[in-house]
PDB file of C-alpha atoms in Angstrom:
ATOM      1  CA  MET A 950      86.547  86.607 101.895  1.00 58.00           C
ATOM      2  CA  LYS A 951      85.679  90.081 103.145  1.00 68.00           C
ATOM      3  CA  SER A 952      84.949  92.856 100.675  1.00 72.00           C
ATOM      4  CA  GLY A 953      87.846  94.930 102.043  1.00 73.00           C
ATOM      5  CA  GLN A 954      90.287  92.064 101.600  1.00 80.00           C
ATOM      6  CA  LEU A 955      88.988  91.507  98.082  1.00 80.00           C
ATOM      7  CA  GLN A 956      89.687  95.167  97.278  1.00 81.00           C
ATOM      8  CA  ILE A 957      93.188  94.892  98.759  1.00 84.00           C
ATOM      9  CA  ASN A 958      93.871  91.819  96.615  1.00 88.00           C
ATOM     10  CA  GLU A 959      92.587  93.641  93.548  1.00 89.00           C
ATOM     11  CA  LEU A 960      94.806  96.665  94.293  1.00 90.00           C
ATOM     12  CA  ARG A 961      97.792  94.338  94.809  1.00 91.00           C
ATOM     13  CA  ASN A 962      97.112  92.649  91.452  1.00 92.00           C
ATOM     14  CA  VAL A 963      96.830  95.963  89.610  1.00 93.00           C
ATOM     15  CA  LEU A 964     100.048  97.302  91.163  1.00 93.00           C
ATOM     16  CA  ASN A 965     101.840  94.036  90.434  1.00 93.00           C
ATOM     17  CA  GLU A 966     101.174  94.542  86.726  1.00 94.00           C
ATOM     18  CA  HIS A 967     103.230  97.750  86.897  1.00 92.00           C
ATOM     19  CA  PHE A 968     105.929  97.040  89.499  1.00 92.00           C
ATOM     20  CA  HIS A 969     106.555  93.263  89.282  1.00 90.00           C
ATOM     21  CA  TRP A 970     107.720  93.210  92.915  1.00 92.00           C
ATOM     22  CA  HIS A 971     107.993  90.248  95.255  1.00 92.00           C
ATOM     23  CA  LYS A 972     104.685  89.583  97.041  1.00 90.00           C
ATOM     24  CA  THR A 973     106.029  90.616 100.452  1.00 91.00           C
ATOM     25  CA  ARG A 974     107.285  93.967  99.162  1.00 93.00           C
ATOM     26  CA  LEU A 975     104.027  94.586  97.332  1.00 92.00           C
ATOM     27  CA  ASP A 976     101.979  93.703 100.443  1.00 89.00           C
ATOM     28  CA  CYS A 977     104.002  96.202 102.486  1.00 89.00           C
ATOM     29  CA  PHE A 978     103.554  98.911  99.845  1.00 90.00           C
ATOM     30  CA  VAL A 979      99.796  98.298  99.604  1.00 90.00           C
ATOM     31  CA  SER A 980      99.505  98.455 103.401  1.00 87.00           C
ATOM     32  CA  MET A 981     101.411 101.738 103.577  1.00 85.00           C
ATOM     33  CA  LEU A 982      99.410 103.201 100.727  1.00 87.00           C
ATOM     34  CA  LEU A 983      96.086 102.316 102.332  1.00 85.00           C
ATOM     35  CA  GLU A 984      97.163 103.632 105.733  1.00 83.00           C
ATOM     36  CA  LEU A 985      98.377 106.881 104.165  1.00 80.00           C
ATOM     37  CA  LEU A 986      94.918 107.325 102.720  1.00 81.00           C
ATOM     38  CA  ALA A 987      93.358 106.519 106.092  1.00 83.00           C
ATOM     39  CA  VAL A 988      95.440 108.917 108.219  1.00 80.00           C
ATOM     40  CA  ASN A 989      95.860 111.673 105.602  1.00 79.00           C
ATOM     41  CA  THR A 990      99.502 112.284 106.488  1.00 71.00           C
ATOM     42  CA  VAL A 991     103.011 111.258 105.585  1.00 74.00           C
ATOM     43  CA  ASN A 992     104.178 111.458 109.201  1.00 75.00           C
ATOM     44  CA  LEU A 993     105.710 107.997 109.652  1.00 72.00           C
ATOM     45  CA  THR A 994     105.084 108.017 113.402  1.00 72.00           C
ATOM     46  CA  GLN A 995     101.363 108.516 112.872  1.00 73.00           C
ATOM     47  CA  LEU A 996     101.419 105.984 110.058  1.00 70.00           C
ATOM     48  CA  ALA A 997     103.104 103.385 112.292  1.00 73.00           C
ATOM     49  CA  VAL A 998     100.366 103.801 114.894  1.00 75.00           C
ATOM     50  CA  ALA A 999      97.751 102.988 112.249  1.00 76.00           C
ATOM     51  CA  PHE A1000      99.349  99.620 111.393  1.00 75.00           C
ATOM     52  CA  PRO A1001      98.049  96.603 113.255  1.00 76.00           C
ATOM     53  CA  GLY A1002     100.744  94.841 115.208  1.00 77.00           C
ATOM     54  CA  ARG A1003     102.723  94.630 118.392  1.00 78.00           C
ATOM     55  CA  ALA A1004     105.532  97.060 117.521  1.00 70.00           C
ATOM     56  CA  LEU A1005     106.294  99.683 120.139  1.00 72.00           C
ATOM     57  CA  ILE A1006     106.189 103.333 119.130  1.00 69.00           C
ATOM     58  CA  PHE A1007     108.864 105.633 120.557  1.00 71.00           C
ATOM     59  CA  PHE A1008     108.569 109.379 120.153  1.00 67.00           C
ATOM     60  CA  ALA A1009     111.838 111.288 119.880  1.00 67.00           C
ATOM     61  CA  SER A1010     111.981 114.465 121.905  1.00 61.00           C
TER      62      SER A1010
END
């Protein structure tokens, strides 16, 4: 297992002690939290671009 994935699992376990959420919800929260730290913004459009995946990004004008 990669060191980064190990850290993500550790963060998930720590947060689970406080929130007691379903694994899927906790995984989503951990992903958003880490990406917020990476992009230094709360702009959801910029945050969506940082997520890996095939979702299309549409910018409203």
